[in-house]
XYZ file of C-alpha atoms in Angstrom:
390
model
C 121.169 -82.991 -34.014
C 119.726 -85.254 -31.425
C 118.740 -88.732 -30.888
C 115.113 -88.005 -31.064
C 114.868 -88.605 -34.719
C 115.489 -91.686 -36.705
C 115.745 -93.170 -40.107
C 113.765 -96.157 -41.166
C 112.652 -98.272 -38.268
C 115.146 -96.908 -35.743
C 113.283 -95.398 -32.827
C 113.585 -91.962 -31.304
C 116.072 -91.498 -28.490
C 115.945 -88.884 -25.703
C 118.421 -86.114 -26.463
C 119.883 -85.849 -22.970
C 121.049 -89.470 -23.101
C 123.157 -88.740 -26.198
C 124.920 -85.644 -24.866
C 128.156 -87.509 -23.970
C 128.364 -88.777 -27.558
C 127.765 -85.299 -28.944
C 130.596 -83.977 -26.809
C 132.835 -86.763 -28.123
C 131.971 -85.836 -31.729
C 132.782 -82.179 -30.996
C 136.158 -83.113 -29.519
C 136.931 -85.352 -32.512
C 135.965 -82.575 -34.936
C 138.280 -80.070 -33.236
C 141.161 -82.549 -33.062
C 140.673 -83.476 -36.735
C 140.645 -79.769 -37.632
C 144.015 -79.390 -35.931
C 145.386 -82.295 -37.968
C 144.017 -80.750 -41.178
C 145.634 -77.390 -40.299
C 148.967 -79.144 -39.801
C 148.604 -80.913 -43.156
C 147.792 -77.692 -45.022
C 150.643 -75.754 -43.387
C 153.117 -78.436 -44.477
C 151.828 -78.993 -48.019
C 150.253 -75.732 -49.239
C 153.328 -74.724 -51.219
C 152.905 -77.835 -53.354
C 149.209 -77.134 -54.047
C 148.129 -76.019 -57.485
C 146.282 -73.174 -55.704
C 147.919 -72.612 -52.296
C 145.300 -70.027 -51.338
C 142.638 -72.610 -52.078
C 144.012 -74.921 -49.421
C 143.825 -72.137 -46.838
C 140.312 -71.207 -47.999
C 139.135 -74.781 -47.440
C 140.743 -74.778 -43.999
C 138.970 -71.517 -43.115
C 135.637 -73.005 -44.165
C 136.313 -76.088 -42.041
C 137.270 -73.885 -39.079
C 134.121 -71.748 -39.295
C 131.861 -74.776 -39.571
C 133.636 -76.510 -36.703
C 133.096 -73.460 -34.496
C 129.417 -73.352 -35.469
C 128.808 -77.045 -34.777
C 130.564 -76.923 -31.403
C 128.303 -74.040 -30.343
C 124.992 -75.104 -31.917
C 125.016 -78.915 -31.888
C 122.864 -80.716 -30.972
C 120.215 -78.463 -32.550
C 116.507 -78.357 -31.778
C 114.529 -81.229 -33.320
C 112.866 -78.984 -35.903
C 116.300 -77.808 -37.165
C 117.969 -81.213 -37.047
C 117.327 -82.395 -40.634
C 118.444 -79.069 -42.111
C 121.618 -78.776 -40.050
C 122.612 -82.401 -40.559
C 122.106 -82.043 -44.301
C 124.140 -78.821 -44.253
C 126.889 -80.606 -42.312
C 126.975 -83.357 -44.928
C 127.022 -80.908 -47.841
C 129.775 -78.734 -46.341
C 131.895 -81.774 -45.536
C 131.432 -83.177 -49.044
C 132.256 -79.741 -50.497
C 135.461 -79.495 -48.468
C 136.496 -82.958 -49.650
C 135.737 -82.204 -53.298
C 137.410 -78.768 -53.075
C 140.698 -80.661 -52.991
C 140.195 -81.165 -56.763
C 140.622 -77.411 -57.242
C 143.416 -76.790 -54.728
C 145.591 -79.896 -55.168
C 147.552 -81.035 -58.190
C 145.809 -83.712 -60.235
C 148.958 -85.835 -60.411
C 149.244 -85.990 -56.634
C 145.577 -86.973 -56.320
C 145.954 -89.768 -58.872
C 148.931 -91.001 -56.876
C 146.679 -91.315 -53.830
C 147.283 -88.166 -51.746
C 144.662 -87.599 -49.039
C 142.092 -84.777 -49.318
C 142.527 -81.554 -47.374
C 139.675 -82.612 -45.079
C 141.395 -85.859 -44.146
C 140.090 -87.148 -40.793
C 137.854 -84.058 -40.412
C 135.441 -85.583 -42.905
C 134.801 -88.414 -40.431
C 133.155 -86.029 -37.928
C 130.109 -85.641 -40.172
C 129.717 -89.419 -40.389
C 129.937 -89.722 -36.603
C 127.349 -86.960 -36.160
C 124.882 -88.747 -38.444
C 125.521 -92.011 -36.592
C 124.781 -90.435 -33.206
C 121.658 -88.698 -34.484
C 120.186 -91.440 -36.660
C 121.807 -94.690 -35.606
C 123.676 -97.124 -37.803
C 121.573 -96.396 -40.894
C 122.374 -92.701 -40.670
C 126.062 -93.500 -40.156
C 126.104 -95.818 -43.156
C 124.389 -93.226 -45.347
C 126.765 -90.390 -44.454
C 129.775 -92.728 -44.659
C 128.748 -93.808 -48.161
C 128.338 -90.199 -49.358
C 131.679 -89.000 -47.985
C 133.416 -92.197 -49.076
C 132.229 -91.724 -52.662
C 133.416 -88.115 -52.622
C 136.816 -89.312 -51.438
C 137.022 -91.842 -54.279
C 135.910 -89.215 -56.808
C 139.031 -87.151 -56.046
C 141.310 -89.825 -57.425
C 139.604 -90.598 -60.740
C 140.683 -92.349 -62.910
C 141.439 -95.119 -60.435
C 144.226 -97.583 -60.976
C 144.194 -100.969 -59.324
C 146.936 -99.859 -56.917
C 145.273 -96.546 -56.090
C 141.921 -98.223 -55.537
C 143.460 -100.776 -53.197
C 145.096 -97.964 -51.210
C 142.042 -95.740 -51.102
C 139.386 -98.355 -50.377
C 140.520 -98.324 -46.757
C 139.213 -94.788 -46.117
C 135.626 -95.269 -47.419
C 135.490 -98.661 -45.735
C 136.614 -97.125 -42.449
C 134.008 -94.382 -42.761
C 131.231 -96.921 -43.333
C 132.407 -99.119 -40.502
C 132.771 -96.190 -38.097
C 129.289 -94.890 -38.897
C 127.651 -98.279 -38.487
C 129.495 -99.197 -35.296
C 129.032 -95.852 -33.561
C 125.364 -95.716 -34.526
C 124.828 -99.189 -33.118
C 126.788 -98.410 -29.940
C 124.836 -95.191 -29.444
C 121.566 -97.082 -29.406
C 122.996 -99.794 -27.130
C 124.231 -97.144 -24.699
C 120.841 -95.477 -24.606
C 119.026 -98.771 -24.046
C 121.431 -99.646 -21.250
C 120.829 -96.273 -19.594
C 117.072 -96.682 -19.925
C 117.308 -100.136 -18.339
C 119.323 -98.715 -15.426
C 116.834 -95.890 -14.924
C 113.894 -98.289 -15.071
C 115.590 -100.627 -12.588
C 116.242 -97.728 -10.207
C 112.596 -96.659 -10.377
C 111.376 -100.205 -9.770
C 113.759 -100.613 -6.837
C 112.645 -97.303 -5.309
C 108.981 -98.246 -5.758
C 109.606 -101.665 -4.189
C 111.328 -100.098 -1.170
C 108.453 -97.667 -0.674
C 105.924 -100.488 -1.072
C 107.777 -102.580 1.509
C 107.855 -99.640 3.908
C 104.108 -99.072 3.526
C 103.461 -102.792 3.897
C 105.398 -102.846 7.179
C 103.501 -99.818 8.458
C 100.175 -101.356 7.471
C 101.101 -104.681 9.052
C 102.203 -103.030 12.289
C 99.080 -100.899 12.583
C 95.987 -101.403 10.456
C 96.219 -105.159 9.880
C 96.908 -105.917 13.533
C 93.952 -103.790 14.621
C 91.630 -105.495 12.116
C 92.856 -108.910 13.205
C 92.226 -108.070 16.854
C 88.722 -106.736 16.102
C 87.976 -109.921 14.168
C 89.065 -112.231 17.012
C 87.271 -110.312 19.737
C 84.134 -109.846 17.663
C 83.840 -113.532 16.766
C 84.453 -114.478 20.413
C 81.801 -112.071 21.679
C 79.055 -113.229 19.325
C 75.912 -111.282 18.437
C 76.342 -107.980 16.625
C 80.002 -107.975 17.556
C 80.449 -111.182 15.568
C 79.183 -109.439 12.445
C 81.636 -106.616 13.087
C 84.405 -109.180 13.535
C 83.469 -110.860 10.267
C 83.560 -107.535 8.390
C 86.924 -106.711 9.958
C 88.233 -110.082 8.791
C 87.078 -109.420 5.244
C 88.726 -106.002 5.208
C 91.928 -107.481 6.605
C 91.998 -110.082 3.831
C 91.261 -107.448 1.173
C 93.991 -105.168 2.491
C 96.529 -107.986 2.584
C 95.598 -108.867 -1.004
C 96.010 -105.233 -2.074
C 99.458 -105.023 -0.488
C 100.425 -108.359 -2.030
C 99.325 -107.490 -5.549
C 101.113 -104.125 -5.576
C 104.377 -105.464 -6.983
C 102.630 -107.134 -9.921
C 100.139 -104.394 -10.642
C 102.558 -101.479 -10.401
C 105.493 -103.225 -12.061
C 106.996 -101.337 -14.977
C 107.079 -103.235 -18.215
C 108.683 -102.240 -21.513
C 106.529 -100.789 -24.264
C 104.486 -103.661 -25.667
C 105.286 -105.822 -22.611
C 102.877 -108.270 -21.008
C 101.668 -109.192 -17.530
C 100.334 -112.428 -16.092
C 96.618 -111.852 -15.480
C 96.583 -114.548 -12.793
C 99.102 -112.613 -10.685
C 96.804 -109.585 -10.732
C 93.521 -111.377 -10.025
C 94.518 -114.126 -7.572
C 95.132 -111.675 -4.678
C 91.489 -110.544 -4.974
C 90.443 -113.849 -3.400
C 89.481 -113.911 0.269
C 86.971 -115.256 2.775
C 84.013 -114.702 0.491
C 85.750 -114.560 -2.904
C 87.091 -117.697 -4.590
C 89.413 -117.433 -7.591
C 89.813 -120.270 -10.118
C 92.673 -119.771 -12.589
C 94.600 -121.892 -15.111
C 97.755 -123.631 -13.936
C 99.885 -121.683 -16.425
C 100.414 -117.956 -16.901
C 97.728 -115.967 -18.716
C 99.680 -113.261 -20.541
C 98.008 -110.104 -21.808
C 99.382 -106.694 -22.846
C 100.114 -104.788 -19.642
C 97.570 -102.005 -20.233
C 94.860 -104.500 -21.165
C 95.523 -106.635 -18.093
C 95.438 -103.658 -15.747
C 92.237 -102.221 -17.188
C 90.573 -105.621 -17.039
C 91.474 -105.951 -13.344
C 90.123 -102.465 -12.619
C 86.819 -103.419 -14.244
C 86.729 -106.646 -12.220
C 87.407 -104.775 -8.981
C 84.593 -102.355 -9.796
C 82.258 -105.322 -10.196
C 83.458 -106.767 -6.853
C 82.799 -103.406 -5.203
C 79.231 -103.624 -6.486
C 78.866 -107.053 -4.870
C 80.109 -105.741 -1.520
C 78.058 -102.558 -1.768
C 74.704 -103.935 -2.955
C 74.579 -107.505 -1.621
C 73.959 -108.674 1.970
C 76.913 -109.377 4.241
C 78.357 -112.823 3.657
C 77.471 -112.947 -0.052
C 79.913 -115.246 -1.760
C 81.524 -114.605 -5.146
C 83.504 -116.748 -7.571
C 85.997 -115.557 -10.191
C 86.865 -117.821 -13.129
C 89.709 -117.057 -15.557
C 89.508 -118.819 -18.933
C 92.514 -118.694 -21.258
C 91.471 -119.438 -24.857
C 93.516 -119.178 -28.082
C 91.571 -116.198 -29.424
C 90.471 -114.448 -26.236
C 90.646 -114.317 -22.460
C 87.427 -114.439 -20.453
C 87.001 -113.571 -16.775
C 83.646 -114.395 -15.141
C 82.444 -113.056 -11.786
C 79.476 -114.861 -10.247
C 77.819 -114.117 -6.892
C 75.018 -115.734 -4.892
C 73.405 -112.434 -3.946
C 69.737 -111.512 -4.382
C 70.175 -110.442 -8.003
C 68.120 -107.745 -9.666
C 65.825 -107.156 -12.586
C 67.689 -106.789 -15.872
C 66.038 -103.463 -16.618
C 67.619 -101.765 -13.621
C 70.885 -101.128 -15.475
C 69.106 -99.303 -18.281
C 67.104 -97.290 -15.744
C 70.300 -96.377 -13.862
C 71.990 -95.246 -17.071
C 68.961 -93.171 -18.042
C 69.022 -91.532 -14.611
C 72.701 -90.627 -15.001
C 74.082 -93.322 -12.689
C 76.789 -94.659 -15.021
C 78.882 -96.778 -12.656
C 78.416 -100.049 -14.531
C 78.216 -98.377 -17.936
C 81.541 -96.547 -17.523
C 83.680 -98.467 -15.054
C 82.823 -101.917 -16.405
C 81.169 -101.946 -19.848
C 82.963 -98.794 -21.056
C 86.394 -100.051 -19.967
C 85.997 -103.301 -21.842
C 84.699 -101.551 -24.944
C 87.819 -99.340 -25.032
C 89.934 -102.503 -24.908
C 88.076 -103.945 -27.889
C 86.321 -106.461 -25.641
C 82.882 -106.918 -24.152
C 81.283 -107.004 -20.717
C 77.984 -108.861 -20.227
C 75.853 -108.565 -17.077
C 73.204 -111.240 -16.414
C 70.990 -111.146 -13.354
C 67.536 -112.031 -12.168
C 65.812 -111.618 -8.801
C 66.782 -114.427 -6.452
C 69.358 -115.916 -8.837
C 72.452 -113.831 -8.185
C 74.476 -111.907 -10.777
C 77.017 -112.958 -13.353
C 79.400 -110.526 -15.070
C 81.484 -111.810 -17.975
C 84.526 -109.871 -19.186
C 86.028 -110.883 -22.508
C 89.026 -109.391 -24.337
C 90.503 -110.599 -27.649
C 94.094 -111.642 -28.097
C 95.585 -109.271 -30.657
C 98.351 -110.338 -33.005
């Protein structure tokens, strides 16, 4: 048994996070076995078949020993062993019909497996959540009621407590098991985020104390010297701005989000702005699924790298984020020399797939599109568009 399976819509749970609950079930099963042994030793002389009471106790003892050693089982054995646990528990409850006197059962005496039968319900609740606990509780509760047929109004009122308690215990423990796992996952995720933030802060301090200060000094001295040194100073200033933006966007880009979570696209793109790059974004957050947002930013950065690598120094670029009801569009426009539209096809045919893979291919995998428009002397425009799903 483990938490990695589920019934219905309940999600899988890592097995190691449920180990404390499995240990608790094992302890309960052993304690309940001790109570059952005490009950049999006190009452077996009044049984219709005294040996039958001891036989049921032996079966309970053997199965308890097996479950303590083997539970939780491997995922592939989980359904079989849980079903076996349920069948053996139900059999031990119903075996009271053979061992006990009918009159005593009609009067409301408890089955031989009293309390011990609850361990199976708890095991199903830990493994499969509240639905599993409810299912096992219903099965064992019905077996308990079947012992005392025909039911009188008094007997039913006395016995309804046990099935009700089984159902309640299964549902509550199953729910608490999932809450405990989610709480542990949240703590682990918070610890990872905190560790990543500390490391990012350390790297940012190191970069600020070394690389950024050197680039800033080169920029100031180069601009003051003029000539070729001024161009070097300008390039150093651009790299300083880009590096500061990269350090600043780390917390947003690397942030962990839950499965199906979203990120604000503005927070990822705005830091890309600098001396030669202007970003225009909506005043409100532009939420996209985290994976989609990150891939879109990677494609945009690849396009910016093309501007820096293929356009003259000082080429300006503009990024526009458009948030529409059905889709999100990001446009990158530069005032570089542009190129003939056929060059992309020629590059792809020659095996140079930078644009085809890092830009167009990325957007296609997201279910979106990337359009590149350019002409000699008119700059280049790249439009990224991704649909809003759901």
